[in-house]
Tab-separated table of C-alpha atoms and ligand atoms in Angstrom:
chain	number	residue	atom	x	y	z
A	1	UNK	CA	15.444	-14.379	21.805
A	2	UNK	CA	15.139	-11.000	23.288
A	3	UNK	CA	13.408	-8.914	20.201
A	4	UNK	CA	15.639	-5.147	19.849
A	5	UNK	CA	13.136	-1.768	19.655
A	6	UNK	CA	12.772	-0.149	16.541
A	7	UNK	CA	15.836	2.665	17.825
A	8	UNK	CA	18.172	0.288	17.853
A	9	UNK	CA	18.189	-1.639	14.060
A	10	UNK	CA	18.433	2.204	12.635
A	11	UNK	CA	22.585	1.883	12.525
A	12	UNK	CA	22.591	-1.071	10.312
A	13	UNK	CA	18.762	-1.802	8.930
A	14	UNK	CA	18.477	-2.540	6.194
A	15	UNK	CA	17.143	-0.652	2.721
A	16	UNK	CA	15.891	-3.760	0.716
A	17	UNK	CA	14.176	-7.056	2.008
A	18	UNK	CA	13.462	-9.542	-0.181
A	19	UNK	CA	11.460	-12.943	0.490
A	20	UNK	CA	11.011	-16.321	-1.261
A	21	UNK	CA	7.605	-17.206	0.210
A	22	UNK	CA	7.417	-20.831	0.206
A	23	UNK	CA	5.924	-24.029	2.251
A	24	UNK	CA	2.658	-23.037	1.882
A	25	UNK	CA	1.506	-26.943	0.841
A	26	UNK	CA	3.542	-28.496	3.474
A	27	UNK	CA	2.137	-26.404	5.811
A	28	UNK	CA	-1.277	-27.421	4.079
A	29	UNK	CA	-0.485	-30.986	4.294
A	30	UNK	CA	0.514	-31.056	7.979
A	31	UNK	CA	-3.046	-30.131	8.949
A	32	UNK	CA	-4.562	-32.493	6.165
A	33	UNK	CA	-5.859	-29.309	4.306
A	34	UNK	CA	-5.418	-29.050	0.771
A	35	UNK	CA	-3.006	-27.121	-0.898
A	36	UNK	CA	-5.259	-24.002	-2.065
A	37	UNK	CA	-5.732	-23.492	1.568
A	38	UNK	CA	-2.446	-23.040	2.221
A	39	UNK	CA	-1.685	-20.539	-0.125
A	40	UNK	CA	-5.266	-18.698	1.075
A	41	UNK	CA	-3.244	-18.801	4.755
A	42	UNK	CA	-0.411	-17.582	2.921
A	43	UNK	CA	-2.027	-14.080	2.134
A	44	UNK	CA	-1.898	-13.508	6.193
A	45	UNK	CA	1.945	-13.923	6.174
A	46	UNK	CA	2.189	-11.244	3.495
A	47	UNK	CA	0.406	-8.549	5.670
A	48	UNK	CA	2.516	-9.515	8.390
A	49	UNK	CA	5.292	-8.407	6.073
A	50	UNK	CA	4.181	-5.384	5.447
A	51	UNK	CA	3.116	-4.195	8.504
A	52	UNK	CA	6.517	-5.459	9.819
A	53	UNK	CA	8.620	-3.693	7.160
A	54	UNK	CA	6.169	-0.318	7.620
A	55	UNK	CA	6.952	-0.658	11.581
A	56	UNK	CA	10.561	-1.415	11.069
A	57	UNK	CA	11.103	1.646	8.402
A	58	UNK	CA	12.546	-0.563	5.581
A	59	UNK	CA	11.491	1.381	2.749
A	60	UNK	CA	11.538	-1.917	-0.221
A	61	UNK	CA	10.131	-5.070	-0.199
A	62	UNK	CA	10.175	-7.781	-2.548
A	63	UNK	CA	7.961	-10.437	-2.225
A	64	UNK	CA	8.044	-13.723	-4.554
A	65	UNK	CA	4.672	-14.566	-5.100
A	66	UNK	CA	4.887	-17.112	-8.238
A	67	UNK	CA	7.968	-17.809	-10.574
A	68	UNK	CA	8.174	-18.552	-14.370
A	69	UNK	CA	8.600	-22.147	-13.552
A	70	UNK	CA	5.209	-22.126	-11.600
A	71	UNK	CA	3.114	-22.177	-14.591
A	72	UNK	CA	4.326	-26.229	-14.891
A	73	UNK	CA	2.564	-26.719	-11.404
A	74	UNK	CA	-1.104	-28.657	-12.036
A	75	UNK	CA	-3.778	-26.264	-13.708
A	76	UNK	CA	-6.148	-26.285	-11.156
A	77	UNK	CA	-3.721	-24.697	-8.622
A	78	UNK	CA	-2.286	-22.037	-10.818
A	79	UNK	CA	-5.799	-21.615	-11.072
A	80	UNK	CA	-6.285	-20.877	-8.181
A	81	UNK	CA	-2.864	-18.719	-7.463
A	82	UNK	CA	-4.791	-16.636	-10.346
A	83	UNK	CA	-8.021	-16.469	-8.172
A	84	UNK	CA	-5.971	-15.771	-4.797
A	85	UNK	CA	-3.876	-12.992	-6.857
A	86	UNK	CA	-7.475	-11.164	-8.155
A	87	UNK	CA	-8.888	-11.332	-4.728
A	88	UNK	CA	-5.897	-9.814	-2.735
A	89	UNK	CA	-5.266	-7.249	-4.951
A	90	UNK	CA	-9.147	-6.222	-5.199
A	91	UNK	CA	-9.464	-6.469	-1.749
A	92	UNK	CA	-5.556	-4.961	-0.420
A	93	UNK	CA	-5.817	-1.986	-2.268
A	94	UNK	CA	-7.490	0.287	0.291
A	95	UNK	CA	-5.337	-0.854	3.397
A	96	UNK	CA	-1.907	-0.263	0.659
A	97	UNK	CA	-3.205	2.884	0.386
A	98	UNK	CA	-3.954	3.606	4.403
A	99	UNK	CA	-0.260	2.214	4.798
A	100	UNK	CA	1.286	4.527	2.251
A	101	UNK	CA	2.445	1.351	0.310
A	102	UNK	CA	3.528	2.062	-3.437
A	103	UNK	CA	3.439	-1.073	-5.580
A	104	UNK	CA	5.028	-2.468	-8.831
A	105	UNK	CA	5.713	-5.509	-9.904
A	106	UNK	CA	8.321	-7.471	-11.904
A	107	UNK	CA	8.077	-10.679	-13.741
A	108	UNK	CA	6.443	-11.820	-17.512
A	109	UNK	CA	3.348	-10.037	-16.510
A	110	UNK	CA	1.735	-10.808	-20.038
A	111	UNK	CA	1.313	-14.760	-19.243
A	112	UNK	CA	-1.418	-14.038	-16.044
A	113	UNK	CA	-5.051	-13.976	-17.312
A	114	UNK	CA	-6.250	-10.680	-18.736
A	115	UNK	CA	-8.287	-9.437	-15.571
A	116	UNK	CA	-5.642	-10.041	-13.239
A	117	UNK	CA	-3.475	-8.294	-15.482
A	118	UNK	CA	-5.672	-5.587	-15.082
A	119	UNK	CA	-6.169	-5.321	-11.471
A	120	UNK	CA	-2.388	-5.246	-10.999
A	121	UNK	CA	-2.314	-2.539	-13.182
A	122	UNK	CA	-4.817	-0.728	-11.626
A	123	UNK	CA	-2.698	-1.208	-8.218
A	124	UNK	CA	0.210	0.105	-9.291
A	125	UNK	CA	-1.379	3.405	-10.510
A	126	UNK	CA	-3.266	4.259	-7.922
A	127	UNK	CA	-0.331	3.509	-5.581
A	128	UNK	CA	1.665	5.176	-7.278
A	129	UNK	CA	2.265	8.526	-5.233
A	130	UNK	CA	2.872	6.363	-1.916
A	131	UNK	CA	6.263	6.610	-0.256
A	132	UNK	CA	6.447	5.014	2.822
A	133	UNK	CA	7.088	1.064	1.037
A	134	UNK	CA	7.817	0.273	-2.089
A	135	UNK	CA	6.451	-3.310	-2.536
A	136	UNK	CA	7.291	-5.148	-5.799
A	137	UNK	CA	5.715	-8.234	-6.058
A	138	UNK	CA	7.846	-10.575	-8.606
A	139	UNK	CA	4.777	-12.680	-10.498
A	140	UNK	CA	5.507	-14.933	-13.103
A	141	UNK	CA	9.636	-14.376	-12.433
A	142	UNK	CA	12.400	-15.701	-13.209
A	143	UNK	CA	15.729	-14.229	-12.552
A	144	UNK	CA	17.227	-15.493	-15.483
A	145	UNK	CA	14.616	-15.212	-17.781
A	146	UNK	CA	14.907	-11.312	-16.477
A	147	UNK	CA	18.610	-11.742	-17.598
A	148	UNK	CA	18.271	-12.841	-20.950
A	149	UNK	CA	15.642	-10.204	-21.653
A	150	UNK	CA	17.973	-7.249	-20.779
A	151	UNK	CA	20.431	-8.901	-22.983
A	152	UNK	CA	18.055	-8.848	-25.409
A	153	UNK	CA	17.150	-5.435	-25.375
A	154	UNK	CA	20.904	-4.095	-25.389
A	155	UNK	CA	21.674	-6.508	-28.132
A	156	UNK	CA	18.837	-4.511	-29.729
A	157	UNK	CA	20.075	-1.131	-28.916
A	158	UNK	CA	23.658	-1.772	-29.780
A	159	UNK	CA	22.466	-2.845	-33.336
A	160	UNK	CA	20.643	0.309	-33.951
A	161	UNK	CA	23.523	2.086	-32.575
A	162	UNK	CA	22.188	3.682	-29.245
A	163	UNK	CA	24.896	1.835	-27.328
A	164	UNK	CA	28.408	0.900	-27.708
A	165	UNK	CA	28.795	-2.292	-26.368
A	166	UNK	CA	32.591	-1.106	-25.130
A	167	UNK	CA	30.323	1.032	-23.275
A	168	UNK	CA	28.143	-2.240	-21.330
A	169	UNK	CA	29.089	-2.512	-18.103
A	170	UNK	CA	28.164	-4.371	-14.775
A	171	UNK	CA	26.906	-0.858	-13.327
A	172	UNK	CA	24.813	-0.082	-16.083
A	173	UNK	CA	23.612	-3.687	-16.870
A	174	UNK	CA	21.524	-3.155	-13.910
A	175	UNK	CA	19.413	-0.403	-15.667
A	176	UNK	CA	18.248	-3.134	-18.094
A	177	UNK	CA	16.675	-4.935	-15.351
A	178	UNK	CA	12.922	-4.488	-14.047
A	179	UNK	CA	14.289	-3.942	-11.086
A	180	UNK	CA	16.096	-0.321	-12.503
A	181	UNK	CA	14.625	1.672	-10.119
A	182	UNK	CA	15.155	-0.175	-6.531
A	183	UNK	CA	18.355	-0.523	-4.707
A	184	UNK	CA	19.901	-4.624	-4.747
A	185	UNK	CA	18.513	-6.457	-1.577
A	186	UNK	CA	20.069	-6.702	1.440
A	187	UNK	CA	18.555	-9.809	2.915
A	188	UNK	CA	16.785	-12.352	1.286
A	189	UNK	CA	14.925	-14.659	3.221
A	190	UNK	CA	13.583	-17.867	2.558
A	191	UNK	CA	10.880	-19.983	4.431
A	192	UNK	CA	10.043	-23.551	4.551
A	193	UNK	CA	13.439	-24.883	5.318
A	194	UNK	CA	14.877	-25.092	1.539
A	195	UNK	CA	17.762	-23.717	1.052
A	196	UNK	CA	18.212	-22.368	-2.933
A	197	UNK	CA	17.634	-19.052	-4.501
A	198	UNK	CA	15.638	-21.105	-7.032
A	199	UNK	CA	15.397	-18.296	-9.980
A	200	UNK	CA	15.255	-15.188	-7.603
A	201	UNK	CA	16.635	-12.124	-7.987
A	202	UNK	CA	19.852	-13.991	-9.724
A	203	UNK	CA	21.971	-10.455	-10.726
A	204	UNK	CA	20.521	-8.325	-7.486
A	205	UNK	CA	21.255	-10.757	-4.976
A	206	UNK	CA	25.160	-10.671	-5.230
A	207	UNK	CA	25.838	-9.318	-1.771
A	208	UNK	CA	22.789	-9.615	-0.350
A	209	UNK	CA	22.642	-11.751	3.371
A	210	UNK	CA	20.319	-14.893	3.301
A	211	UNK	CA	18.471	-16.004	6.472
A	212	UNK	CA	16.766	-19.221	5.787
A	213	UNK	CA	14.091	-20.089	8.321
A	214	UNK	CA	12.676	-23.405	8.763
A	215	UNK	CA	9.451	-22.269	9.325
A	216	UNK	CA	6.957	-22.738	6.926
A	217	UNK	CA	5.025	-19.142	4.807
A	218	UNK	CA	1.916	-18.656	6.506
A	219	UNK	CA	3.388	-19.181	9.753
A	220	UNK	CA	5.457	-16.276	9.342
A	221	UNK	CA	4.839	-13.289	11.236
A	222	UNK	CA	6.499	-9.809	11.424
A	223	UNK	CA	8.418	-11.110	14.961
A	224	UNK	CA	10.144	-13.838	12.350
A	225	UNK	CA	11.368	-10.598	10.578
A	226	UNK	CA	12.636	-8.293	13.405
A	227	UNK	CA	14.236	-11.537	14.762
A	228	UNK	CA	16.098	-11.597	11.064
A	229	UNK	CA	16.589	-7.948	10.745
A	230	UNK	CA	18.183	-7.993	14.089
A	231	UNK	CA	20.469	-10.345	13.140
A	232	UNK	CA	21.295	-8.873	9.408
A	233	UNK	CA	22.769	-5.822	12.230
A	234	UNK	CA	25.466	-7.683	13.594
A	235	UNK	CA	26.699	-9.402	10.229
A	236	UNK	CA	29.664	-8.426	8.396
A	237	UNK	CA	29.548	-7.449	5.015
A	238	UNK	CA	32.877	-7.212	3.287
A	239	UNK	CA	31.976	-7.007	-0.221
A	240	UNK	CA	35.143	-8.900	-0.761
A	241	UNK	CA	37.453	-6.694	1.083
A	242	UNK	CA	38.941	-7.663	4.473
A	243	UNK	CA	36.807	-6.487	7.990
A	244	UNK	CA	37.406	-2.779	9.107
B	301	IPE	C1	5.019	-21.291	-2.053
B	301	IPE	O1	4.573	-22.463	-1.441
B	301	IPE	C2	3.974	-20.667	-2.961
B	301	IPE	C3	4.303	-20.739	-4.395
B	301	IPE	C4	5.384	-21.238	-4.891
B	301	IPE	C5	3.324	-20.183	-5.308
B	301	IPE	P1	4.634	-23.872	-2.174
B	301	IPE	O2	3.375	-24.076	-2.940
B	301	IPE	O3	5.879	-23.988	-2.982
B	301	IPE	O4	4.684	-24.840	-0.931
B	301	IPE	P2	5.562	-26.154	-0.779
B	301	IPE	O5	6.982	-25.787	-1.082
B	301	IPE	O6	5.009	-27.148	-1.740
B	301	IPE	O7	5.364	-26.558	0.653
B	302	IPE	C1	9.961	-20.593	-5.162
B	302	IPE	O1	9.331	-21.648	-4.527
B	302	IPE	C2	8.951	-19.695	-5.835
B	302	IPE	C3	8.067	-18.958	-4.942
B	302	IPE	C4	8.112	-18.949	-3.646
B	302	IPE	C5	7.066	-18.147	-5.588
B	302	IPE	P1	9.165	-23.077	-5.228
B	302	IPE	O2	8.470	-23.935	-4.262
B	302	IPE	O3	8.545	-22.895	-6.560
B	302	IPE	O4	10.687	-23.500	-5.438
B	302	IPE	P2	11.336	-24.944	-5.554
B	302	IPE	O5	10.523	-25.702	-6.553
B	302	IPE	O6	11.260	-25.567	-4.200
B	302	IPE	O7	12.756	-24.685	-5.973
B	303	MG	MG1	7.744	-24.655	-2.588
């Protein structure tokens, strides 16, 4: 497929991608590697996605690096996630910062060992000035976990009598969320083949387009995601209404 130049994606690019990174074991298993070694060649695939979003000029990217149902996976690999997580963001932070890359996260960050903890905080402020990305990397998510929590907190509020709850509505639900301060996604992709949202982004992604790719995470490259982005351009997104 012929791949469009940067010019051309500017009428319809898109503000927000967000991407379920999965297949790293499968692709692990096809090569008779273990499955720690696929999520080590996974850590590629995610600075292909940066420097593809950077070179593209989409300004948010959401990347799903482990969800709340993760933590049932066998110790020793979430063990090693844990290890994979402290060494990328140790080692990232200076080429973030080269790239103008600001980065937050979302997700029950409390749950991740208390170093890691650390590190990410230590990511976010000293990226915190950048402008050119905004990466949020969704660790130990769950969309409706996410949810639940913001329906917590309102419950909260509207018992000490900071909100009405006639005054709760679907556009200010959204301020409840992590995600408060970055527009909904427009595309969401998913690799390895599956096709589920499987916890993601469950209120954001109501109109957002979803490429599934049946290749598998570290395999992906920023060429996978100009191929997508090109493609997002020449969908039609009624938002319910009928075509112009
Ligand atoms: C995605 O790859 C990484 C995480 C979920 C942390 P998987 O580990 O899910 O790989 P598959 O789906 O088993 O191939
Ligand atoms: C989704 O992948 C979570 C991440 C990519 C971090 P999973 O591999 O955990 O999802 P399921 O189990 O196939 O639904
Ligand atoms: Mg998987």
């Amino acid at each position: 497929m012929e791949v469009v130049g940067k010019k051309d994606l500017l009428p319809s690019r898109p503000e927000h991608v967000a991407i379920i990174m999965d297949g790293n074991g499968r692709w692990a298993n096809r090569r008779s590697m273990s499955r720690m070694q696929g999520h080590e060649q996974g850590a590629n695939a995610v600075r292909e996605a940066i420097k593809g979003c950077r070179e593209f000029g989409i300004p948010y990217l959401t990347l799903f690096a482990f969800s709340s149902e993760n933590w049932a996976r066998p110790t020793e690999e979430v063990n090693h996630l844990m290890g994979l997580f402290r060494f990328f963001f140790k080692k990232e932070l200076k080429s973030l910062l080269e790239a103008d890359v600001k980065v937050t996260f979302i997700g029950d960050i409390n749950r991740l060992p208390k170093d890691v903890q650390k590190l990410a905080e230590e990511l976010v402020q000293k990226t915190a000035d950048k402008d050119k990305l905004h990466l949020t990397i969704a660790l130990s998510y769950g969309g409706r976990a996410e949810i639940a929590e913001a329906a917590k907190r309102l419950a909260e509020k509207v018992k000490s009598g900071d909100v009405n709850a006639e005054d709760i509505s679907e556009e200010n639900f959204g301020d409840f969320l992590q995600t408060s301060d970055i527009p909904d996604p427009d595309m969401i992709i998913r690799t390895s083949g599956e096709k589920r949202i499987s916890n993601f982004l469950l209120w954001q992604a109501a109109y957002a387009e979803f490429f599934f790719l049946d290749i598998l995470w570290p395999d992906f490259t920023k060429q996978d995601l100009q191929i997508a982005v090109e493609e997002f351009a020449t969908r039609n997104r009624r938002y319910g209404a009928i075509s112009a």
